[in-house]
Amino acid sequence: MKFAVTRLSAVSSTNEAAKELARAGAPEGTVVTADEQTAGRGTKGRSWHSAPGLGLYASVILRPPAEALAVLPLAAGIAAGEAVAKSSGIAVRLKWPNDLLWQGRKLGGVLCESGFTGAEFDFAVVGIGLNVGHGLGDFPDELRGRAVSLRMAAERAIGREAVLAAFLQELEIWLKRLDRQGGAAIAAAFASRAVPEIGAEIVVDAGEGPVAARYEGIASDGALLISTPSGPCRFLSAEIIRIL
Ligand code: BTN
């Protein structure tokens, strides 16, 4: 895949900018990155803290087959984790479906969105947000106990451009794997890098408050598998359920 990177100093959200470009016909491999986002978005309508000059904020336009959509966030998460390892030597764990964690603290996340023309799938945008150059004081109070950056984890400065280049390389590798080996291979690769351990007692929230459950793993279509006192359940989207 040929990547063409547009670098902006500030934008509301690189995902929004990429979606606009995709709607206007921009090809697969178009990448938007910015030094700062003024309205960076996370999953579930949350905002993504996007301190100027400190994080990697980037979005990639993809046009995969519609069947690939469910595991795309997992493939992107694996690619992000591999990119972090390559560029900084830090080993991250993945938390379904889009969190990158280092020692239990949030290092980054992935936000995948899709565009449709009528009922027809048109494009996907894979957005990655990674805390790179932050010191503890660069995070707002409410994130300070839960967030970490590559600089803090590696105890040295890591360049955002090197991380982006590694991410794009890895994304291509994992998209090829998805294409050739199917969603099951991606789900298995994700599961082998993921927390919690299979069988762990977890707490989930599917919109009705915290519920105790047992983590059973990731299905081959990317769904989260859990069991609760009322029986086994599967959830395809983080918009429906969250592991607390
Ligand atoms: C999450 O963990 O909730 C996902 C965070 C994704 C943030 C990135 S930053 C680049 C791209 N643009 C956005 O507005 N969000 C994603």
PDB file of C-alpha atoms and ligand atoms in Angstrom:
ATOM      1  CA  MET A   1       0.000   0.000   0.000  1.00  0.00           C
ATOM      2  CA  LYS A   2       1.257   3.473  -0.785  1.00  0.00           C
ATOM      3  CA  PHE A   3       0.877   5.842   2.153  1.00  0.00           C
ATOM      4  CA  ALA A   4       0.603   9.585   1.512  1.00  0.00           C
ATOM      5  CA  VAL A   5       0.928  11.554   4.744  1.00  0.00           C
ATOM      6  CA  THR A   6      -0.549  15.038   5.173  1.00  0.00           C
ATOM      7  CA  ARG A   7       0.900  16.801   8.225  1.00  0.00           C
ATOM      8  CA  LEU A   8      -1.205  19.518   9.845  1.00  0.00           C
ATOM      9  CA  SER A   9      -0.277  21.759  12.749  1.00  0.00           C
ATOM     10  CA  ALA A  10      -3.764  21.722  14.252  1.00  0.00           C
ATOM     11  CA  VAL A  11      -7.100  20.148  13.359  1.00  0.00           C
ATOM     12  CA  SER A  12     -10.315  19.386  15.221  1.00  0.00           C
ATOM     13  CA  SER A  13      -9.790  15.637  14.852  1.00  0.00           C
ATOM     14  CA  THR A  14      -7.600  13.748  12.387  1.00  0.00           C
ATOM     15  CA  ASN A  15     -10.422  11.179  12.057  1.00  0.00           C
ATOM     16  CA  GLU A  16     -12.821  13.943  10.994  1.00  0.00           C
ATOM     17  CA  ALA A  17     -10.283  15.342   8.509  1.00  0.00           C
ATOM     18  CA  ALA A  18      -9.623  11.846   7.078  1.00  0.00           C
ATOM     19  CA  LYS A  19     -13.361  11.108   6.761  1.00  0.00           C
ATOM     20  CA  GLU A  20     -13.859  14.352   4.875  1.00  0.00           C
ATOM     21  CA  LEU A  21     -11.026  13.450   2.498  1.00  0.00           C
ATOM     22  CA  ALA A  22     -12.403   9.905   2.083  1.00  0.00           C
ATOM     23  CA  ARG A  23     -15.874  11.244   1.230  1.00  0.00           C
ATOM     24  CA  ALA A  24     -14.235  13.422  -1.393  1.00  0.00           C
ATOM     25  CA  GLY A  25     -12.650  10.286  -2.903  1.00  0.00           C
ATOM     26  CA  ALA A  26      -9.165  10.214  -1.329  1.00  0.00           C
ATOM     27  CA  PRO A  27      -7.536   6.836  -1.945  1.00  0.00           C
ATOM     28  CA  GLU A  28      -6.674   4.092   0.511  1.00  0.00           C
ATOM     29  CA  GLY A  29      -3.401   4.907   2.232  1.00  0.00           C
ATOM     30  CA  THR A  30      -4.170   8.606   2.705  1.00  0.00           C
ATOM     31  CA  VAL A  31      -2.920   9.556   6.176  1.00  0.00           C
ATOM     32  CA  VAL A  32      -3.676  12.708   8.173  1.00  0.00           C
ATOM     33  CA  THR A  33      -1.552  13.551  11.190  1.00  0.00           C
ATOM     34  CA  ALA A  34      -1.536  16.677  13.328  1.00  0.00           C
ATOM     35  CA  ASP A  35       0.589  18.212  16.075  1.00  0.00           C
ATOM     36  CA  GLU A  36      -2.565  19.126  17.939  1.00  0.00           C
ATOM     37  CA  GLN A  37      -6.244  18.184  17.946  1.00  0.00           C
ATOM     38  CA  THR A  38      -8.719  20.665  19.318  1.00  0.00           C
ATOM     39  CA  ALA A  39     -11.573  18.119  19.486  1.00  0.00           C
ATOM     40  CA  GLY A  40      -9.808  14.728  19.514  1.00  0.00           C
ATOM     41  CA  ARG A  41     -12.269  11.893  20.020  1.00  0.00           C
ATOM     42  CA  GLY A  42     -12.096   8.543  21.785  1.00  0.00           C
ATOM     43  CA  THR A  43     -14.613   5.736  21.783  1.00  0.00           C
ATOM     44  CA  LYS A  44     -18.075   6.040  23.337  1.00  0.00           C
ATOM     45  CA  GLY A  45     -18.244   9.756  22.582  1.00  0.00           C
ATOM     46  CA  ARG A  46     -15.368  10.549  24.921  1.00  0.00           C
ATOM     47  CA  SER A  47     -12.787  13.190  24.122  1.00  0.00           C
ATOM     48  CA  TRP A  48      -9.145  12.295  23.533  1.00  0.00           C
ATOM     49  CA  HIS A  49      -6.683  14.496  25.376  1.00  0.00           C
ATOM     50  CA  SER A  50      -4.484  15.814  22.543  1.00  0.00           C
ATOM     51  CA  ALA A  51      -1.744  17.970  24.040  1.00  0.00           C
ATOM     52  CA  PRO A  52       0.028  19.995  21.327  1.00  0.00           C
ATOM     53  CA  GLY A  53       3.319  18.491  20.132  1.00  0.00           C
ATOM     54  CA  LEU A  54       3.329  15.624  22.617  1.00  0.00           C
ATOM     55  CA  GLY A  55       1.202  12.844  21.184  1.00  0.00           C
ATOM     56  CA  LEU A  56       0.896  10.985  17.921  1.00  0.00           C
ATOM     57  CA  TYR A  57      -2.520  11.725  16.430  1.00  0.00           C
ATOM     58  CA  ALA A  58      -2.986  10.084  13.044  1.00  0.00           C
ATOM     59  CA  SER A  59      -5.762   8.655  10.882  1.00  0.00           C
ATOM     60  CA  VAL A  60      -5.494   6.364   7.866  1.00  0.00           C
ATOM     61  CA  ILE A  61      -8.101   5.901   5.141  1.00  0.00           C
ATOM     62  CA  LEU A  62      -8.681   2.257   4.215  1.00  0.00           C
ATOM     63  CA  ARG A  63     -11.088   0.647   1.793  1.00  0.00           C
ATOM     64  CA  PRO A  64     -11.184  -2.989   2.947  1.00  0.00           C
ATOM     65  CA  PRO A  65     -13.947  -5.460   2.128  1.00  0.00           C
ATOM     66  CA  ALA A  66     -16.937  -4.856   4.428  1.00  0.00           C
ATOM     67  CA  GLU A  67     -16.466  -8.322   6.045  1.00  0.00           C
ATOM     68  CA  ALA A  68     -13.119  -7.138   7.435  1.00  0.00           C
ATOM     69  CA  LEU A  69     -14.649  -4.268   9.419  1.00  0.00           C
ATOM     70  CA  ALA A  70     -15.315  -6.133  12.664  1.00  0.00           C
ATOM     71  CA  VAL A  71     -11.682  -7.166  13.158  1.00  0.00           C
ATOM     72  CA  LEU A  72     -10.133  -3.993  11.734  1.00  0.00           C
ATOM     73  CA  PRO A  73      -9.831  -2.337  15.178  1.00  0.00           C
ATOM     74  CA  LEU A  74      -8.049  -5.442  16.448  1.00  0.00           C
ATOM     75  CA  ALA A  75      -5.625  -5.478  13.490  1.00  0.00           C
ATOM     76  CA  ALA A  76      -4.946  -1.766  14.035  1.00  0.00           C
ATOM     77  CA  GLY A  77      -4.382  -2.347  17.755  1.00  0.00           C
ATOM     78  CA  ILE A  78      -1.876  -5.127  17.058  1.00  0.00           C
ATOM     79  CA  ALA A  79      -0.098  -2.894  14.522  1.00  0.00           C
ATOM     80  CA  ALA A  80       0.067  -0.073  17.068  1.00  0.00           C
ATOM     81  CA  GLY A  81       1.486  -2.417  19.714  1.00  0.00           C
ATOM     82  CA  GLU A  82       4.122  -3.770  17.335  1.00  0.00           C
ATOM     83  CA  ALA A  83       5.026  -0.234  16.263  1.00  0.00           C
ATOM     84  CA  VAL A  84       5.542   0.781  19.880  1.00  0.00           C
ATOM     85  CA  ALA A  85       7.768  -2.244  20.485  1.00  0.00           C
ATOM     86  CA  LYS A  86       9.827  -1.539  17.354  1.00  0.00           C
ATOM     87  CA  SER A  87      10.271   2.173  17.923  1.00  0.00           C
ATOM     88  CA  SER A  88      10.798   2.219  21.692  1.00  0.00           C
ATOM     89  CA  GLY A  89      11.383  -1.317  22.948  1.00  0.00           C
ATOM     90  CA  ILE A  90       8.318  -1.039  25.194  1.00  0.00           C
ATOM     91  CA  ALA A  91       6.105  -4.137  25.427  1.00  0.00           C
ATOM     92  CA  VAL A  92       2.437  -3.209  25.505  1.00  0.00           C
ATOM     93  CA  ARG A  93      -0.632  -5.300  26.218  1.00  0.00           C
ATOM     94  CA  LEU A  94      -3.853  -4.836  24.292  1.00  0.00           C
ATOM     95  CA  LYS A  95      -7.238  -4.546  25.917  1.00  0.00           C
ATOM     96  CA  TRP A  96     -10.283  -5.346  23.789  1.00  0.00           C
ATOM     97  CA  PRO A  97     -11.036  -3.706  21.515  1.00  0.00           C
ATOM     98  CA  ASN A  98      -8.884  -0.611  21.286  1.00  0.00           C
ATOM     99  CA  ASP A  99      -6.662   0.087  24.310  1.00  0.00           C
ATOM    100  CA  LEU A 100      -2.877  -0.004  24.422  1.00  0.00           C
ATOM    101  CA  LEU A 101      -1.673  -0.461  27.965  1.00  0.00           C
ATOM    102  CA  TRP A 102       1.726  -0.378  29.590  1.00  0.00           C
ATOM    103  CA  GLN A 103       1.825  -1.776  33.098  1.00  0.00           C
ATOM    104  CA  GLY A 104      -1.931  -1.289  33.322  1.00  0.00           C
ATOM    105  CA  ARG A 105      -1.792   2.374  32.311  1.00  0.00           C
ATOM    106  CA  LYS A 106      -3.175   3.767  29.108  1.00  0.00           C
ATOM    107  CA  LEU A 107      -0.548   4.516  26.482  1.00  0.00           C
ATOM    108  CA  GLY A 108      -2.881   4.905  23.542  1.00  0.00           C
ATOM    109  CA  GLY A 109      -5.956   3.774  21.692  1.00  0.00           C
ATOM    110  CA  VAL A 110      -7.480   3.185  18.314  1.00  0.00           C
ATOM    111  CA  LEU A 111     -10.717   4.660  16.979  1.00  0.00           C
ATOM    112  CA  CYS A 112     -12.036   3.026  13.792  1.00  0.00           C
ATOM    113  CA  GLU A 113     -14.928   4.616  11.969  1.00  0.00           C
ATOM    114  CA  SER A 114     -16.724   3.715   8.745  1.00  0.00           C
ATOM    115  CA  GLY A 115     -18.318   5.703   5.982  1.00  0.00           C
ATOM    116  CA  PHE A 116     -21.301   4.495   3.975  1.00  0.00           C
ATOM    117  CA  THR A 117     -22.921   5.667   0.769  1.00  0.00           C
ATOM    118  CA  GLY A 118     -26.559   4.843   1.414  1.00  0.00           C
ATOM    119  CA  ALA A 119     -26.444   1.300   2.773  1.00  0.00           C
ATOM    120  CA  GLU A 120     -23.174   0.504   0.998  1.00  0.00           C
ATOM    121  CA  PHE A 121     -19.883   0.436   2.884  1.00  0.00           C
ATOM    122  CA  ASP A 122     -17.518   2.970   1.360  1.00  0.00           C
ATOM    123  CA  PHE A 123     -14.414   3.475   3.546  1.00  0.00           C
ATOM    124  CA  ALA A 124     -12.909   2.978   6.984  1.00  0.00           C
ATOM    125  CA  VAL A 125     -10.771   5.411   8.924  1.00  0.00           C
ATOM    126  CA  VAL A 126      -8.318   3.993  11.462  1.00  0.00           C
ATOM    127  CA  GLY A 127      -7.310   6.631  14.004  1.00  0.00           C
ATOM    128  CA  ILE A 128      -4.459   6.099  16.415  1.00  0.00           C
ATOM    129  CA  GLY A 129      -3.709   8.231  19.446  1.00  0.00           C
ATOM    130  CA  LEU A 130      -0.502   7.551  21.368  1.00  0.00           C
ATOM    131  CA  ASN A 131       0.994   9.412  24.284  1.00  0.00           C
ATOM    132  CA  VAL A 132       4.588   9.913  23.188  1.00  0.00           C
ATOM    133  CA  GLY A 133       6.467  12.827  24.727  1.00  0.00           C
ATOM    134  CA  HIS A 134       4.290  13.542  27.783  1.00  0.00           C
ATOM    135  CA  GLY A 135       5.667  13.893  31.267  1.00  0.00           C
ATOM    136  CA  LEU A 136       3.262  13.157  34.106  1.00  0.00           C
ATOM    137  CA  GLY A 137       2.454  16.872  34.480  1.00  0.00           C
ATOM    138  CA  ASP A 138       1.322  17.101  30.855  1.00  0.00           C
ATOM    139  CA  PHE A 139      -1.744  14.980  31.576  1.00  0.00           C
ATOM    140  CA  PRO A 140      -4.847  16.580  33.090  1.00  0.00           C
ATOM    141  CA  ASP A 141      -5.446  15.683  36.758  1.00  0.00           C
ATOM    142  CA  GLU A 142      -8.131  13.123  36.010  1.00  0.00           C
ATOM    143  CA  LEU A 143      -5.818  11.116  33.712  1.00  0.00           C
ATOM    144  CA  ARG A 144      -2.626  11.378  35.735  1.00  0.00           C
ATOM    145  CA  GLY A 145      -3.066   8.122  37.655  1.00  0.00           C
ATOM    146  CA  ARG A 146      -4.095   6.092  34.598  1.00  0.00           C
ATOM    147  CA  ALA A 147      -2.096   7.428  31.659  1.00  0.00           C
ATOM    148  CA  VAL A 148       1.492   6.916  30.577  1.00  0.00           C
ATOM    149  CA  SER A 149       3.638   8.009  27.636  1.00  0.00           C
ATOM    150  CA  LEU A 150       6.375   6.323  25.647  1.00  0.00           C
ATOM    151  CA  ARG A 151       8.873   8.763  27.120  1.00  0.00           C
ATOM    152  CA  MET A 152       7.818   7.858  30.654  1.00  0.00           C
ATOM    153  CA  ALA A 153       7.848   4.113  29.930  1.00  0.00           C
ATOM    154  CA  ALA A 154      11.107   4.022  27.954  1.00  0.00           C
ATOM    155  CA  GLU A 155      12.788   6.693  30.074  1.00  0.00           C
ATOM    156  CA  ARG A 156      14.079   8.410  26.949  1.00  0.00           C
ATOM    157  CA  ALA A 157      12.727  10.623  24.191  1.00  0.00           C
ATOM    158  CA  ILE A 158      10.990   8.801  21.333  1.00  0.00           C
ATOM    159  CA  GLY A 159      10.263  10.567  18.022  1.00  0.00           C
ATOM    160  CA  ARG A 160       6.629  10.694  16.898  1.00  0.00           C
ATOM    161  CA  GLU A 161       7.626  10.330  13.252  1.00  0.00           C
ATOM    162  CA  ALA A 162       9.476   7.062  13.927  1.00  0.00           C
ATOM    163  CA  VAL A 163       6.405   5.682  15.696  1.00  0.00           C
ATOM    164  CA  LEU A 164       4.124   6.744  12.833  1.00  0.00           C
ATOM    165  CA  ALA A 165       6.424   5.156  10.227  1.00  0.00           C
ATOM    166  CA  ALA A 166       6.541   1.905  12.212  1.00  0.00           C
ATOM    167  CA  PHE A 167       2.747   1.972  12.648  1.00  0.00           C
ATOM    168  CA  LEU A 168       2.123   2.327   8.917  1.00  0.00           C
ATOM    169  CA  GLN A 169       4.540  -0.513   8.151  1.00  0.00           C
ATOM    170  CA  GLU A 170       2.886  -2.760  10.717  1.00  0.00           C
ATOM    171  CA  LEU A 171      -0.616  -1.789   9.618  1.00  0.00           C
ATOM    172  CA  GLU A 172       0.191  -2.942   6.115  1.00  0.00           C
ATOM    173  CA  ILE A 173       1.579  -6.251   7.431  1.00  0.00           C
ATOM    174  CA  TRP A 174      -1.488  -6.953   9.574  1.00  0.00           C
ATOM    175  CA  LEU A 175      -3.958  -5.918   6.870  1.00  0.00           C
ATOM    176  CA  LYS A 176      -2.271  -8.355   4.474  1.00  0.00           C
ATOM    177  CA  ARG A 177      -2.521 -11.045   7.129  1.00  0.00           C
ATOM    178  CA  LEU A 178      -6.206 -10.250   7.582  1.00  0.00           C
ATOM    179  CA  ASP A 179      -6.724 -10.460   3.839  1.00  0.00           C
ATOM    180  CA  ARG A 180      -4.857 -13.769   3.447  1.00  0.00           C
ATOM    181  CA  GLN A 181      -5.584 -15.583   6.692  1.00  0.00           C
ATOM    182  CA  GLY A 182      -8.926 -14.094   7.704  1.00  0.00           C
ATOM    183  CA  GLY A 183     -10.338 -12.615  10.893  1.00  0.00           C
ATOM    184  CA  ALA A 184      -9.633 -15.693  13.020  1.00  0.00           C
ATOM    185  CA  ALA A 185      -5.847 -15.213  12.621  1.00  0.00           C
ATOM    186  CA  ILE A 186      -6.149 -11.577  13.696  1.00  0.00           C
ATOM    187  CA  ALA A 187      -8.384 -12.404  16.658  1.00  0.00           C
ATOM    188  CA  ALA A 188      -5.877 -15.074  17.790  1.00  0.00           C
ATOM    189  CA  ALA A 189      -2.941 -12.671  17.427  1.00  0.00           C
ATOM    190  CA  PHE A 190      -4.841 -10.051  19.406  1.00  0.00           C
ATOM    191  CA  ALA A 191      -5.777 -12.541  22.130  1.00  0.00           C
ATOM    192  CA  SER A 192      -2.128 -13.575  22.567  1.00  0.00           C
ATOM    193  CA  ARG A 193      -1.179  -9.940  23.288  1.00  0.00           C
ATOM    194  CA  ALA A 194      -4.220  -9.104  25.377  1.00  0.00           C
ATOM    195  CA  VAL A 195      -5.129  -8.600  28.985  1.00  0.00           C
ATOM    196  CA  PRO A 196      -6.862  -9.885  31.012  1.00  0.00           C
ATOM    197  CA  GLU A 197      -5.878 -13.578  31.084  1.00  0.00           C
ATOM    198  CA  ILE A 198      -8.552 -15.979  29.870  1.00  0.00           C
ATOM    199  CA  GLY A 199     -10.630 -17.051  32.846  1.00  0.00           C
ATOM    200  CA  ALA A 200     -10.005 -13.822  34.781  1.00  0.00           C
ATOM    201  CA  GLU A 201     -12.822 -12.363  36.826  1.00  0.00           C
ATOM    202  CA  ILE A 202     -13.672  -8.974  35.320  1.00  0.00           C
ATOM    203  CA  VAL A 203     -16.253  -6.252  35.667  1.00  0.00           C
ATOM    204  CA  VAL A 204     -18.107  -5.088  32.572  1.00  0.00           C
ATOM    205  CA  ASP A 205     -20.574  -2.336  31.868  1.00  0.00           C
ATOM    206  CA  ALA A 206     -23.089  -2.844  29.080  1.00  0.00           C
ATOM    207  CA  GLY A 207     -24.943   0.345  29.897  1.00  0.00           C
ATOM    208  CA  GLU A 208     -26.741  -0.839  33.005  1.00  0.00           C
ATOM    209  CA  GLY A 209     -23.942  -0.448  35.522  1.00  0.00           C
ATOM    210  CA  PRO A 210     -21.069  -2.732  36.538  1.00  0.00           C
ATOM    211  CA  VAL A 211     -21.633  -6.491  36.294  1.00  0.00           C
ATOM    212  CA  ALA A 212     -19.210  -9.239  37.394  1.00  0.00           C
ATOM    213  CA  ALA A 213     -18.218 -11.581  34.569  1.00  0.00           C
ATOM    214  CA  ARG A 214     -15.552 -14.058  33.511  1.00  0.00           C
ATOM    215  CA  TYR A 215     -13.333 -13.197  30.556  1.00  0.00           C
ATOM    216  CA  GLU A 216     -13.501 -16.024  27.992  1.00  0.00           C
ATOM    217  CA  GLY A 217     -11.456 -14.467  25.172  1.00  0.00           C
ATOM    218  CA  ILE A 218     -11.973 -13.080  21.686  1.00  0.00           C
ATOM    219  CA  ALA A 219     -14.030 -14.883  19.019  1.00  0.00           C
ATOM    220  CA  SER A 220     -12.774 -15.292  15.459  1.00  0.00           C
ATOM    221  CA  ASP A 221     -15.059 -12.454  14.327  1.00  0.00           C
ATOM    222  CA  GLY A 222     -13.523 -10.122  16.906  1.00  0.00           C
ATOM    223  CA  ALA A 223     -16.344 -10.358  19.446  1.00  0.00           C
ATOM    224  CA  LEU A 224     -15.659 -10.178  23.171  1.00  0.00           C
ATOM    225  CA  LEU A 225     -16.630 -13.418  24.893  1.00  0.00           C
ATOM    226  CA  ILE A 226     -17.652 -13.354  28.529  1.00  0.00           C
ATOM    227  CA  SER A 227     -19.737 -15.442  30.841  1.00  0.00           C
ATOM    228  CA  THR A 228     -22.027 -13.985  33.459  1.00  0.00           C
ATOM    229  CA  PRO A 229     -24.248 -15.673  36.050  1.00  0.00           C
ATOM    230  CA  SER A 230     -26.996 -15.639  33.409  1.00  0.00           C
ATOM    231  CA  GLY A 231     -24.849 -17.486  30.840  1.00  0.00           C
ATOM    232  CA  PRO A 232     -22.315 -16.907  28.048  1.00  0.00           C
ATOM    233  CA  CYS A 233     -22.498 -13.621  26.096  1.00  0.00           C
ATOM    234  CA  ARG A 234     -20.747 -12.151  23.109  1.00  0.00           C
ATOM    235  CA  PHE A 235     -20.384  -8.479  22.252  1.00  0.00           C
ATOM    236  CA  LEU A 236     -19.180  -7.171  18.913  1.00  0.00           C
ATOM    237  CA  SER A 237     -18.805  -3.535  19.732  1.00  0.00           C
ATOM    238  CA  ALA A 238     -17.180  -1.429  22.405  1.00  0.00           C
ATOM    239  CA  GLU A 239     -20.071   0.965  21.939  1.00  0.00           C
ATOM    240  CA  ILE A 240     -22.182  -1.675  23.734  1.00  0.00           C
ATOM    241  CA  ILE A 241     -19.892  -3.007  26.424  1.00  0.00           C
ATOM    242  CA  ARG A 242     -16.795  -1.865  28.271  1.00  0.00           C
ATOM    243  CA  ILE A 243     -14.356  -3.864  30.391  1.00  0.00           C
ATOM    244  CA  LEU A 244     -13.871  -1.771  33.520  1.00  0.00           C
TER     245      LEU A 244
HETATM  246  C1  BTN B   1      -9.720   5.448  22.627  1.00  0.00           C
HETATM  247  O1  BTN B   1      -8.899   4.785  23.273  1.00  0.00           O
HETATM  248  O2  BTN B   1     -10.789   5.834  23.115  1.00  0.00           O
HETATM  249  C2  BTN B   1      -9.394   5.757  21.203  1.00  0.00           C
HETATM  250  C3  BTN B   1      -8.612   7.023  21.072  1.00  0.00           C
HETATM  251  C4  BTN B   1      -8.281   7.384  19.645  1.00  0.00           C
HETATM  252  C5  BTN B   1      -7.677   8.763  19.527  1.00  0.00           C
HETATM  253  C6  BTN B   1      -7.202   9.047  18.143  1.00  0.00           C
HETATM  254  S1  BTN B   1      -6.173  10.466  18.053  1.00  0.00           S
HETATM  255  C7  BTN B   1      -6.232  10.414  16.321  1.00  0.00           C
HETATM  256  C8  BTN B   1      -7.646  10.078  15.932  1.00  0.00           C
HETATM  257  N1  BTN B   1      -8.462  11.283  15.868  1.00  0.00           N
HETATM  258  C9  BTN B   1      -9.391  11.293  16.826  1.00  0.00           C
HETATM  259  O3  BTN B   1     -10.204  12.227  17.018  1.00  0.00           O
HETATM  260  N2  BTN B   1      -9.325  10.195  17.566  1.00  0.00           N
HETATM  261  C10 BTN B   1      -8.285   9.292  17.092  1.00  0.00           C
END
